[in-house]
Coordinates of C-alpha atoms and ligand atoms in Angstrom, one line a residue:
X1 CA -38.2 -86.6 -61.6
X2 CA -35.4 -85.2 -63.5
X3 CA -34.0 -82.0 -62.2
X4 CA -32.2 -79.7 -64.5
X5 CA -30.3 -76.6 -63.7
X6 CA -28.7 -73.9 -65.4
X7 CA -27.0 -70.6 -64.8
X8 CA -26.9 -67.2 -66.4
X9 CA -26.8 -63.3 -66.0
X10 CA -29.9 -62.8 -68.3
X11 CA -29.2 -59.2 -68.8
X12 CA -31.4 -57.5 -71.4
X13 CA -33.1 -60.9 -71.6
X14 CA -33.2 -62.0 -75.4
X15 CA -34.3 -64.8 -77.6
X16 CA -31.2 -66.4 -76.9
X17 CA -31.9 -66.8 -73.2
X18 CA -35.4 -68.1 -74.1
X19 CA -34.3 -70.6 -76.4
X20 CA -31.8 -71.8 -74.0
X21 CA -34.1 -71.9 -71.1
X22 CA -36.6 -73.7 -73.2
X23 CA -34.1 -76.4 -74.2
X24 CA -32.9 -76.7 -70.6
X25 CA -36.5 -77.4 -69.5
X26 CA -37.0 -80.0 -72.3
X27 CA -34.0 -82.0 -70.6
X28 CA -36.1 -83.2 -67.6
X29 CA -39.2 -82.2 -65.4
X30 CA -38.0 -79.4 -63.3
X31 CA -35.8 -76.4 -64.2
X32 CA -33.9 -74.4 -61.7
X33 CA -32.4 -71.2 -62.9
X34 CA -29.3 -69.6 -61.1
X35 CA -29.3 -65.7 -61.7
X36 CA -26.1 -64.1 -61.0
X37 CA -26.1 -61.3 -58.3
X38 CA -24.9 -57.8 -59.2
X39 CA -21.9 -58.1 -56.5
X40 CA -21.0 -61.5 -58.1
X41 CA -21.0 -60.0 -61.5
X42 CA -19.0 -57.1 -60.4
X43 CA -16.6 -59.4 -58.7
X44 CA -16.0 -61.2 -61.9
X45 CA -15.3 -58.2 -63.7
X46 CA -18.5 -58.0 -65.6
X47 CA -19.4 -54.4 -64.9
X48 CA -21.5 -53.5 -67.7
X49 CA -25.1 -55.4 -66.7
X50 CA -27.8 -53.2 -67.3
X51 CA -30.7 -54.9 -65.4
X52 CA -30.3 -55.3 -61.4
X53 CA -30.8 -58.8 -60.0
X54 CA -34.4 -58.3 -59.2
X55 CA -35.1 -57.0 -63.1
X56 CA -33.3 -60.0 -64.2
X57 CA -35.2 -62.4 -61.8
X58 CA -38.4 -60.8 -63.0
X59 CA -37.6 -61.6 -66.8
X60 CA -36.5 -65.0 -66.5
X61 CA -39.7 -65.6 -64.5
X62 CA -41.6 -64.1 -67.3
X63 CA -40.6 -66.9 -69.8
X64 CA -42.3 -69.3 -68.1
X65 CA -40.0 -71.9 -68.1
X66 CA -38.3 -71.9 -64.7
X67 CA -39.9 -73.8 -62.1
X68 CA -37.5 -72.4 -59.4
X69 CA -35.1 -69.2 -59.5
X70 CA -32.3 -68.9 -57.3
X71 CA -29.4 -66.5 -57.1
X72 CA -25.7 -67.2 -57.6
X73 CA -23.5 -65.5 -55.6
X74 CA -20.1 -67.1 -55.2
X75 CA -17.4 -69.3 -57.1
X76 CA -17.9 -72.9 -56.4
X77 CA -21.8 -72.5 -55.9
X78 CA -22.8 -74.7 -58.9
X79 CA -21.6 -77.8 -56.9
X80 CA -23.2 -76.8 -53.5
X81 CA -26.5 -76.1 -55.6
X82 CA -26.5 -79.6 -57.5
X83 CA -26.0 -81.4 -54.3
X84 CA -28.2 -79.0 -52.2
X85 CA -31.2 -79.7 -54.9
X86 CA -30.3 -83.3 -55.9
X87 CA -29.8 -82.0 -59.4
X88 CA -29.6 -84.6 -62.2
X89 CA -28.6 -82.5 -65.4
X90 CA -26.4 -79.4 -65.3
X91 CA -27.1 -77.4 -68.6
X92 CA -25.2 -74.4 -70.2
X93 CA -25.0 -72.8 -73.9
X94 CA -22.3 -74.4 -76.1
X95 CA -20.2 -71.2 -75.6
X96 CA -19.0 -72.8 -72.4
X97 CA -18.3 -76.2 -74.2
X98 CA -15.6 -78.0 -71.8
X99 CA -15.5 -75.4 -69.3
X100 CA -18.0 -77.2 -66.9
X101 CA -16.7 -80.8 -67.2
X102 CA -15.6 -80.7 -63.6
X103 CA -19.2 -80.8 -62.5
X104 CA -19.7 -84.5 -64.1
X105 CA -18.6 -85.9 -60.8
X106 CA -21.8 -84.3 -59.4
X107 CA -24.4 -84.3 -62.3
X108 CA -24.5 -85.0 -65.8
X109 CA -23.2 -81.7 -67.8
X110 CA -25.0 -80.9 -70.8
X111 CA -24.0 -78.0 -73.3
X112 CA -26.9 -76.7 -75.4
X113 CA -26.6 -75.1 -78.9
X114 CA -26.2 -71.6 -78.5
X115 CA -28.6 -69.0 -80.6
X116 CA -26.5 -67.3 -83.1
X117 CA -26.4 -63.6 -83.7
X118 CA -27.6 -62.3 -80.3
X119 CA -26.1 -61.7 -77.0
X120 CA -26.4 -59.1 -74.2
X121 CA -23.3 -57.7 -75.0
X122 CA -24.4 -56.9 -78.5
X123 CA -27.8 -55.3 -77.3
X124 CA -26.1 -53.4 -74.5
X125 CA -23.6 -52.0 -77.3
X126 CA -26.6 -51.1 -79.4
X127 CA -28.6 -49.4 -76.9
X128 CA -26.0 -47.3 -75.3
X129 CA -25.2 -43.7 -76.4
X130 CA -21.4 -43.9 -77.2
X131 CA -19.5 -41.2 -75.4
X132 CA -16.6 -40.4 -77.4
X133 CA -13.9 -39.7 -75.1
X134 CA -10.4 -37.8 -76.0
X135 CA -7.1 -38.1 -74.4
X136 CA -5.0 -34.9 -73.2
X137 CA -1.7 -35.6 -72.4
X138 CA -0.2 -38.9 -73.5
X139 CA 2.3 -39.8 -71.1
X140 CA 2.5 -43.1 -68.8
X141 CA -0.7 -42.5 -67.0
X142 CA -2.8 -42.0 -70.3
X143 CA -1.6 -45.5 -71.6
X144 CA -3.5 -47.3 -69.1
X145 CA -6.9 -45.6 -70.3
X146 CA -7.6 -47.1 -73.7
X147 CA -7.3 -51.0 -72.4
X148 CA -9.4 -50.1 -69.4
X149 CA -12.1 -48.1 -71.3
X150 CA -12.6 -51.1 -73.5
X151 CA -13.7 -53.4 -70.6
X152 CA -16.6 -50.7 -69.9
X153 CA -19.2 -50.1 -72.3
X154 CA -20.8 -46.7 -73.6
X155 CA -17.7 -44.8 -74.5
X156 CA -15.0 -45.1 -77.1
X157 CA -11.7 -43.3 -77.0
X158 CA -11.5 -41.5 -80.5
X159 CA -8.8 -39.0 -80.1
X160 CA -5.9 -37.7 -78.4
X161 CA -3.8 -34.5 -78.1
X162 CA -0.4 -33.7 -76.6
X163 CA 1.8 -30.6 -76.7
X164 CA 4.7 -32.9 -77.4
X165 CA 4.0 -34.3 -81.1
X166 CA 6.2 -37.1 -80.6
X167 CA 4.5 -38.4 -77.5
X168 CA 1.1 -38.1 -79.0
X169 CA 2.1 -39.7 -82.4
X170 CA 3.5 -42.5 -80.5
X171 CA 0.4 -42.9 -78.5
X172 CA -1.8 -42.7 -81.8
X173 CA 0.4 -45.4 -83.1
X174 CA 0.1 -47.6 -80.3
X175 CA -3.7 -47.5 -80.0
X176 CA -4.6 -47.0 -83.7
X177 CA -8.1 -46.0 -83.4
X178 CA -7.4 -43.1 -81.8
X179 CA -6.7 -39.9 -83.9
X180 CA -4.1 -37.5 -83.1
X181 CA -5.3 -33.9 -83.2
X182 CA -3.1 -30.8 -84.1
X183 CA -4.6 -28.6 -81.3
X184 CA -6.4 -28.8 -78.0
X185 CA -9.3 -27.0 -79.9
X186 CA -9.4 -29.6 -82.7
X187 CA -9.6 -32.5 -80.2
X188 CA -12.5 -30.9 -78.5
X189 CA -14.6 -30.5 -81.7
X190 CA -14.3 -34.4 -82.0
X191 CA -15.4 -35.7 -78.9
X192 CA -17.9 -35.5 -76.0
X193 CA -15.7 -35.8 -73.2
X194 CA -12.1 -35.6 -72.2
X195 CA -9.7 -37.5 -69.8
X196 CA -7.0 -35.4 -68.7
X197 CA -3.6 -36.7 -68.0
X198 CA -1.4 -33.7 -68.8
X199 CA 1.1 -32.4 -66.1
X200 CA -0.5 -31.0 -63.1
X201 CA -0.1 -27.3 -63.8
X202 CA -2.0 -27.7 -67.1
X203 CA -5.1 -29.1 -65.4
X204 CA -6.9 -26.0 -64.5
X205 CA -6.9 -24.2 -68.2
X206 CA -7.7 -27.8 -69.8
X207 CA -10.4 -28.2 -67.5
X208 CA -11.9 -24.8 -68.4
X209 CA -11.5 -24.7 -71.7
X210 CA -13.1 -28.3 -72.2
X211 CA -16.0 -26.9 -69.9
X212 CA -16.4 -23.9 -71.9
X213 CA -16.5 -25.9 -74.8
X214 CA -19.4 -28.0 -72.7
X215 CA -17.6 -31.3 -72.7
X216 CA -17.6 -33.5 -69.7
X217 CA -14.3 -33.5 -68.0
X218 CA -12.6 -36.7 -66.3
X219 CA -9.3 -35.3 -64.6
X220 CA -6.3 -36.9 -63.2
X221 CA -5.5 -36.3 -59.5
X222 CA -4.5 -33.8 -58.4
X223 CA -7.5 -32.2 -60.2
X224 CA -6.0 -28.4 -59.2
X225 CA -4.0 -27.0 -56.7
X226 CA -6.2 -24.3 -55.4
X227 CA -9.4 -24.7 -53.4
X228 CA -10.9 -21.6 -55.3
X229 CA -10.0 -23.2 -58.5
X230 CA -11.7 -26.5 -57.8
X231 CA -14.8 -24.5 -56.9
X232 CA -14.9 -22.5 -59.7
X233 CA -14.5 -25.3 -62.1
X234 CA -17.4 -27.3 -60.4
X235 CA -19.7 -24.3 -60.9
X236 CA -18.6 -23.9 -64.4
X237 CA -19.2 -27.6 -65.0
X238 CA -22.8 -27.4 -63.5
X239 CA -23.5 -23.8 -65.4
X240 CA -22.5 -25.6 -68.7
X241 CA -24.8 -28.9 -67.7
X242 CA -21.8 -31.0 -68.0
X243 CA -19.6 -33.7 -65.7
X244 CA -16.5 -32.7 -64.1
X245 CA -14.9 -35.5 -62.0
X246 CA -11.6 -36.0 -60.4
X247 CA -9.9 -39.3 -61.6
X248 CA -8.9 -40.9 -57.8
X249 CA -9.2 -44.3 -58.6
X250 CA -9.1 -45.5 -55.0
X251 CA -12.4 -43.6 -54.6
X252 CA -14.2 -45.9 -57.4
X253 CA -12.6 -49.1 -55.9
X254 CA -15.4 -51.4 -54.8
X255 CA -13.7 -53.2 -51.8
X256 CA -12.5 -49.6 -50.6
X257 CA -16.1 -48.4 -50.7
X258 CA -17.3 -51.6 -49.1
X259 CA -14.9 -50.7 -46.3
X260 CA -16.2 -47.0 -46.2
X261 CA -19.7 -47.8 -45.7
X262 CA -19.0 -50.6 -43.2
X263 CA -17.1 -48.0 -40.8
X264 CA -19.9 -45.4 -41.3
X265 CA -22.2 -48.1 -40.1
X266 CA -20.3 -48.4 -37.0
X267 CA -18.7 -51.6 -37.3
X268 CA -15.6 -50.4 -35.2
X269 CA -17.4 -47.8 -33.2
X270 CA -16.9 -44.1 -33.3
X271 CA -13.6 -43.6 -35.3
X272 CA -11.0 -41.6 -33.2
X273 CA -7.7 -42.0 -35.5
X274 CA -6.9 -42.7 -39.3
X275 CA -3.3 -43.2 -40.5
X276 CA -2.8 -43.6 -43.9
X277 CA 0.5 -43.6 -45.9
X278 CA 1.8 -44.3 -49.5
X279 CA 5.4 -44.0 -50.7
X280 CA 6.9 -44.6 -53.9
X281 CA 10.8 -44.3 -54.4
X282 CA 11.3 -42.8 -57.9
X283 CA 14.2 -41.7 -60.1
X284 CA 15.0 -38.0 -58.9
X285 CA 15.4 -36.8 -62.7
X286 CA 11.7 -37.0 -63.4
X287 CA 9.1 -34.8 -63.3
X288 CA 7.8 -35.8 -59.8
X289 CA 11.1 -34.0 -58.5
X290 CA 10.5 -30.6 -60.5
X291 CA 9.2 -27.7 -58.6
X292 CA 8.2 -25.9 -61.8
X293 CA 6.0 -28.8 -62.9
X294 CA 4.5 -29.2 -59.3
X295 CA 6.7 -31.9 -58.5
X296 CA 6.8 -33.5 -54.6
X297 CA 5.1 -36.1 -52.7
X298 CA 2.2 -34.3 -51.5
X299 CA 0.9 -33.3 -55.0
X300 CA 1.8 -36.5 -56.4
X301 CA 0.5 -38.8 -53.8
X302 CA -1.5 -36.8 -51.2
X303 CA -4.9 -37.1 -52.8
X304 CA -5.0 -40.9 -51.8
X305 CA -4.1 -41.0 -48.1
X306 CA -6.2 -37.8 -47.9
X307 CA -9.1 -39.7 -49.2
X308 CA -10.1 -42.2 -46.5
X309 CA -10.1 -39.2 -44.1
X310 CA -12.1 -36.6 -45.9
X311 CA -14.6 -39.6 -46.5
X312 CA -14.8 -40.7 -42.7
X313 CA -14.4 -37.4 -41.1
X314 CA -15.5 -34.8 -43.7
X315 CA -13.8 -31.6 -44.4
X316 CA -14.4 -29.7 -41.4
X317 CA -11.1 -30.2 -39.5
X318 CA -10.0 -27.8 -36.9
X319 CA -6.5 -27.7 -38.0
X320 CA -4.1 -29.1 -40.3
X321 CA 0.0 -29.1 -40.0
X322 CA 2.1 -30.4 -42.5
X323 CA 5.8 -31.1 -42.1
X324 CA 8.0 -32.1 -44.7
X325 CA 11.7 -32.9 -45.8
X326 CA 12.6 -30.8 -48.9
X327 CA 15.0 -31.3 -51.5
X328 CA 15.5 -28.7 -54.4
X329 CA 12.3 -27.0 -53.1
X330 CA 10.3 -30.1 -53.7
X331 CA 8.8 -32.3 -50.5
X332 CA 10.3 -35.7 -51.1
X333 CA 8.2 -36.6 -47.7
X334 CA 5.4 -35.0 -46.1
X335 CA 3.6 -35.9 -43.0
X336 CA 0.2 -34.2 -42.3
X337 CA -1.8 -34.1 -38.9
X338 CA -5.6 -33.0 -39.2
X339 CA -7.4 -32.6 -36.0
X340 CA -11.1 -32.7 -35.8
X341 CA -13.6 -32.3 -33.1
X342 CA -13.2 -35.7 -31.9
X343 CA -10.6 -37.5 -33.8
X344 CA -6.9 -37.0 -34.9
X345 CA -5.9 -38.2 -38.3
X346 CA -2.5 -38.3 -40.3
X347 CA -1.0 -39.3 -43.5
X348 CA 2.5 -39.8 -45.1
X349 CA 3.5 -39.6 -48.4
X350 CA 7.3 -39.9 -49.8
X351 CA 9.0 -39.8 -53.0
X352 CA 12.3 -39.9 -51.6
X353 CA 11.4 -41.5 -48.1
X354 CA 10.2 -45.1 -47.9
X355 CA 7.4 -45.7 -45.2
X356 CA 5.1 -48.6 -44.6
X357 CA 1.9 -47.9 -46.8
X358 CA -0.7 -49.1 -44.8
X359 CA -4.0 -47.8 -43.7
X360 CA -5.3 -48.2 -40.0
X361 CA -8.9 -46.8 -39.0
X362 CA -9.0 -46.9 -35.4
X363 CA -12.5 -47.0 -33.4
X364 CA -13.7 -47.2 -30.0
X365 CA -14.8 -50.9 -30.6
X366 CA -12.1 -52.1 -32.9
X367 CA -9.8 -51.2 -35.9
X368 CA -9.5 -51.8 -39.7
X369 CA -6.4 -52.8 -40.9
X370 CA -5.5 -52.5 -44.6
X371 CA -2.1 -53.7 -45.8
X372 CA -0.2 -51.9 -48.7
X373 CA -1.2 -51.2 -51.6
X374 CA -4.3 -50.4 -49.6
X375 CA -4.9 -47.7 -52.3
X376 CA -5.8 -50.8 -54.6
X377 CA -7.7 -52.3 -51.9
X378 CA -8.2 -56.2 -52.5
X379 CA -8.2 -57.0 -48.9
X380 CA -8.8 -55.7 -45.5
X381 CA -9.3 -57.2 -42.0
X382 CA -11.5 -55.7 -39.2
X383 CA -9.7 -56.6 -35.6
X384 CA -11.4 -56.3 -32.3
X385 CA -10.2 -56.9 -28.4
X386 CA -11.8 -60.4 -28.7
X387 CA -9.9 -61.9 -31.7
X388 CA -12.5 -64.5 -32.6
X389 CA -14.6 -61.4 -33.7
X390 CA -11.8 -60.6 -36.4
X391 CA -12.9 -60.6 -39.8
X392 CA -11.1 -60.8 -43.2
X393 CA -12.2 -59.6 -46.2
X394 CA -10.9 -60.4 -49.7
X395 CA -11.9 -59.0 -53.1
X396 CA -10.9 -58.7 -56.9
X397 CA -9.1 -55.9 -58.2
X398 CA -9.2 -55.9 -62.0
X399 CA -6.7 -54.5 -64.3
X400 CA -5.1 -51.1 -63.1
X401 CA -8.3 -50.1 -61.6
X402 CA -9.1 -47.4 -63.9
X403 CA -12.2 -49.3 -65.1
X404 CA -14.3 -48.5 -62.0
X405 CA -13.8 -44.5 -62.4
X406 CA -14.4 -44.9 -66.1
X407 CA -17.7 -46.7 -65.6
X408 CA -18.6 -44.0 -63.0
X409 CA -17.7 -41.2 -65.1
X410 CA -19.7 -42.7 -68.2
X411 CA -22.5 -43.5 -65.9
X412 CA -22.7 -39.7 -64.6
X413 CA -22.6 -38.6 -68.3
X414 CA -25.4 -40.8 -69.6
X415 CA -27.5 -40.4 -66.5
X416 CA -26.7 -36.6 -66.2
X417 CA -25.9 -36.8 -62.7
X418 CA -23.2 -34.0 -62.0
X419 CA -21.8 -35.5 -58.6
X420 CA -20.7 -38.9 -57.4
X421 CA -21.1 -40.2 -54.1
X422 CA -17.9 -42.0 -54.4
X423 CA -16.1 -38.4 -54.4
X424 CA -18.1 -35.4 -53.5
X425 CA -17.3 -32.0 -55.0
X426 CA -16.8 -30.5 -51.8
X427 CA -14.1 -33.5 -50.9
X428 CA -12.2 -32.6 -54.2
X429 CA -12.4 -29.0 -53.0
X430 CA -11.2 -29.8 -49.7
X431 CA -8.2 -31.7 -51.1
X432 CA -7.2 -28.8 -53.6
X433 CA -7.2 -26.4 -50.4
X434 CA -4.9 -28.7 -48.7
X435 CA -2.6 -28.8 -51.5
X436 CA -2.9 -24.8 -51.7
X437 CA -2.1 -24.6 -47.7
X438 CA 1.1 -26.4 -48.5
X439 CA 2.0 -24.4 -51.6
X440 CA 1.5 -21.4 -49.3
X441 CA 3.7 -23.0 -46.6
X442 CA 0.8 -22.4 -43.9
X443 CA 0.9 -24.2 -40.7
X444 CA 4.1 -26.0 -42.4
X445 CA 7.5 -26.8 -40.8
X446 CA 10.6 -28.3 -42.6
X447 CA 12.3 -31.2 -41.0
Ligands
CTP1 N1 -27.0 -68.2 -74.4 C1 -27.5 -68.7 -75.6 N2 -27.5 -68.1 -76.9 C2 -27.1 -66.7 -76.8 C3 -26.9 -66.0 -75.8 C4 -26.6 -66.7 -74.5 O1 -27.8 -69.8 -75.6 N3 -27.2 -65.8 -78.0 C5 -26.9 -68.8 -73.2 C6 -25.7 -69.1 -72.7 O2 -24.9 -69.9 -73.1 C7 -26.0 -69.2 -71.1 C8 -27.1 -68.5 -70.9 O3 -27.8 -68.1 -72.2 O4 -26.3 -70.5 -71.2 C9 -27.2 -67.1 -70.2 O5 -26.1 -66.5 -70.8 P1 -25.5 -65.1 -70.5 O6 -24.3 -65.1 -70.2 O7 -26.6 -64.2 -69.3 O8 -25.8 -64.1 -71.9 P2 -24.9 -63.4 -72.9 O9 -26.2 -63.1 -73.9 O10 -24.3 -64.4 -73.4 O11 -24.5 -62.6 -72.1 P3 -23.0 -61.6 -72.4 O12 -23.2 -61.2 -73.8 O13 -23.0 -60.8 -71.2 O14 -21.8 -62.8 -72.2

């Protein structure tokens, strides 16, 4: 008996897949089809797959060509499968020509003709509502957005606006499909949604104007610097039936989310202490050091270390004390200590002080250690008294990481979800309240 194996995602199963499976089956007597798992696809940067693994397996089964269906879940699995199932022929479409020659050592590799004119990518593009996104504020941060948006389906970046016309025109020159707009209102007329990367103090009014125009909003962190403003804006978004989301990229990072759910499941016991820090020494002439532009370490960086603390321990801390080293009225370093009923958490941020930038979550059974840059999580360890139980987890972090938050934002817009479990509205409000406490210098001490 000749055994053939082939692999694919088989999203939105189409004629190209069916032809390929038929041709693969004709090569032998028994066809094994490997269908990628959802996490494997995400791990290799395929973020747009529409059908989940069960739907894709069912679709392959329905073609009638597969004698056996298996799940592909890790790099290198093809070699294991070929040996495990005694496979004679490995078949794949000609778009992969040459890329699987290394398997010749284990089975005969056959590249089958690909069906022209159809692909899952094409079908996804045809069936997705295209959300038109405008960029507000064309500085350094905004420059990362169009490239990252390109790898997510369902949106296109069509327009931009900045008070500074030079910055706006240079942005439009760099990304030539993005149209510069003379006013914010003109931009809002062009788009369905905005990504706000304007200076912190402009966020509140930019968001409010966009929400009143019934546009969805993804706003860079810190979204606003007052709890009441955050609350008001979330209510306004809901009244106007649009999505408002704070763009905290760590909140959408797959590895960070995996760590959070593992800890919530009790893998290190009850959490008693969290220490999170982050620092970046910057040129002191920048806006980050300008008090009139809400500069300073807490506003600039605070949302990141606050995220694991609030996510794991919640918003009901008993008290929060802030200690800062100030220079020209901005904090170049801030340490915060939050006391909960049964835990104490602390964070450190620095623009003019360098700290070790790690995240340590201590529990009654063990602790999680995430080295710097933990906010771009791609690796963490769980450590225990018995070192034999220690575990290391590795993940892939693609690009500057905005793609994960863009994907979630577009998914919320398309599916009319007004809140994301990755960053709850109450969590954004809590962060804004902490920014406000600092601004009002409550429970504050200069060091
Ligand atoms: N395939 C094919 N003809 C097509 C599309 C896919 O023969 N028009 C083959 C691929 O070469 C592969 C298998 O079908 O052997 C599964 O491919 P998959 O990556 O799931 O399909 P695509 O449509 O190429 O998906 P995407 O656009 O997401 O890359």
